[in-house]
Amino acid sequence: MFSRLSHLPFQQLGLFWILLFLLPVSSFGQSDPALNLKGAIDFHVHQGPDSVDRAIDADDLARLAKKMGMRAMVMKNHFEDTAALVYMVRKEVPGIELFGGITQDLAVGGINLEAVKHMAAMKGGWGRVVWLPTFDAENAVKSAKSTAPFVRVSENGHLLPGVLELIDFIAQHHDLVLETGHISGEEGDLVVHEAHQRGVAHIVVTHAMAASVRMTLHKCKRPLRKERLSSLCMGRPLEQIRLSAPATMPGPYAPFGPKSCILATDFGSVQKPPEPQRPLEPQGLLDFMVALHKEGISVSDINLMTKTNPALALGLKP
């Protein structure tokens, strides 16, 4: 994906991501004064309160992000929508733009157009993102070899009617962002195609290279379009090794570059020993930026993926 990363040997690139994941925050220095969080947007953060442990509450996270110069964050919860949460936190912490959304997991009834309508209508209008099923996606449950109930989005190679109705609603509301969640690569390809055909303005493939999603190059049957962005999340750094290939591949894979990507952290979980604790989201995003810059990615490309692209996806001026 990135020009210099694509020339690194596979083993060396793997070692780079391992070190990125294991080294403490203090191991990274800001290698370029132009590389900073001013105007940055983290498109994928997890915060408290939640029904699972989170590293920091939403208001404290907003204060920290504002202090470090960030412009905005998209706050996510797998079990309930966050539109009301960000409305309240915006009042408590003015000066930073916060956005929420809703997943289509079992806690909200699976594919639930009515829930999406209410999320979008929440006072303030800050509920912007609709994630297709994540933890409860059929693909995610089966990948984990679990027997738990799941949410289905397709059958026999076709999207279910409820999913198509949801896509049509999002297409009618151009401020909304459709994210693919944790559905399979094949299902993601179907969703992106239908969303584009039906006029959805903003489409994001959620951490496309995660093991459970497996949106590999061979499964991306259609070239990326301007409406479609791929979210690269630091929360799964080892899986980003796969992103080294596209920049060297011709044809429909050529657009897999900074113009088609958003960098995000997916941070906020509490790591259990012996896993090292991750930094909080603002520092984590800066670490991600610095690490990529040290591997030869330009400041302008990093800014494109952390500032310009996420702003455009949210309907903001870059």
XYZ file of N, CA, C and O in Angstrom, residues 3 31 84 94 106-107 133 175 214 235 257 262 264-265 269 283 304 307 313 315:
80
model
N 4.414 3.202 -0.491
C 5.499 2.946 -1.417
C 6.721 2.332 -0.768
O 7.263 1.365 -1.250
N 9.449 12.807 14.812
C 10.590 12.920 13.917
C 10.507 14.122 12.985
O 11.462 14.433 12.315
N -26.411 10.230 21.508
C -26.733 11.027 22.696
C -25.491 11.285 23.536
O -25.311 12.373 24.101
N -16.456 21.765 25.017
C -16.537 22.505 23.754
C -15.150 22.646 23.132
O -14.131 22.605 23.822
N -26.638 -7.514 17.872
C -27.835 -8.081 18.488
C -28.441 -7.177 19.549
O -29.661 -7.173 19.744
N -27.602 -6.405 20.239
C -28.106 -5.553 21.315
C -29.086 -4.498 20.819
O -29.918 -4.010 21.586
N -23.034 -5.261 11.242
C -22.692 -6.043 12.448
C -21.189 -6.180 12.674
O -20.413 -6.338 11.725
N -25.269 12.850 4.949
C -24.352 13.111 6.048
C -23.978 11.825 6.784
O -23.079 11.844 7.633
N -10.887 -10.239 6.496
C -10.207 -10.847 5.355
C -10.578 -10.195 4.023
O -10.837 -10.864 3.036
N -5.205 -0.820 16.232
C -5.595 -1.819 17.214
C -5.230 -3.223 16.806
O -5.194 -4.127 17.634
N -4.047 3.325 -1.844
C -2.994 4.200 -1.373
C -3.553 5.198 -0.401
O -4.712 5.097 0.017
N -8.032 5.778 5.695
C -8.149 6.518 6.942
C -7.348 5.770 7.999
O -7.483 4.556 8.132
N -6.785 5.070 11.923
C -7.526 5.164 13.178
C -6.870 4.255 14.202
O -6.025 3.420 13.857
N -7.239 4.411 15.474
C -6.592 3.599 16.505
C -7.364 2.345 16.885
O -6.777 1.305 17.142
N -9.711 -0.353 24.644
C -9.859 -1.577 25.426
C -8.807 -1.634 26.522
O -7.761 -0.989 26.443
N -2.526 9.742 21.989
C -1.112 9.378 21.907
C -0.917 8.195 20.962
O 0.060 8.122 20.216
N -3.056 13.359 5.036
C -4.190 13.002 4.186
C -5.033 11.917 4.853
O -6.265 11.994 4.868
N -6.287 13.452 8.615
C -6.952 14.759 8.715
C -7.920 15.003 7.555
O -9.104 15.265 7.781
N -15.061 12.291 4.914
C -16.024 11.232 5.196
C -17.118 11.697 6.136
O -18.263 11.218 6.079
N -18.186 14.792 6.204
C -18.823 15.964 5.624
C -18.261 17.277 6.140
O -18.919 18.311 6.055
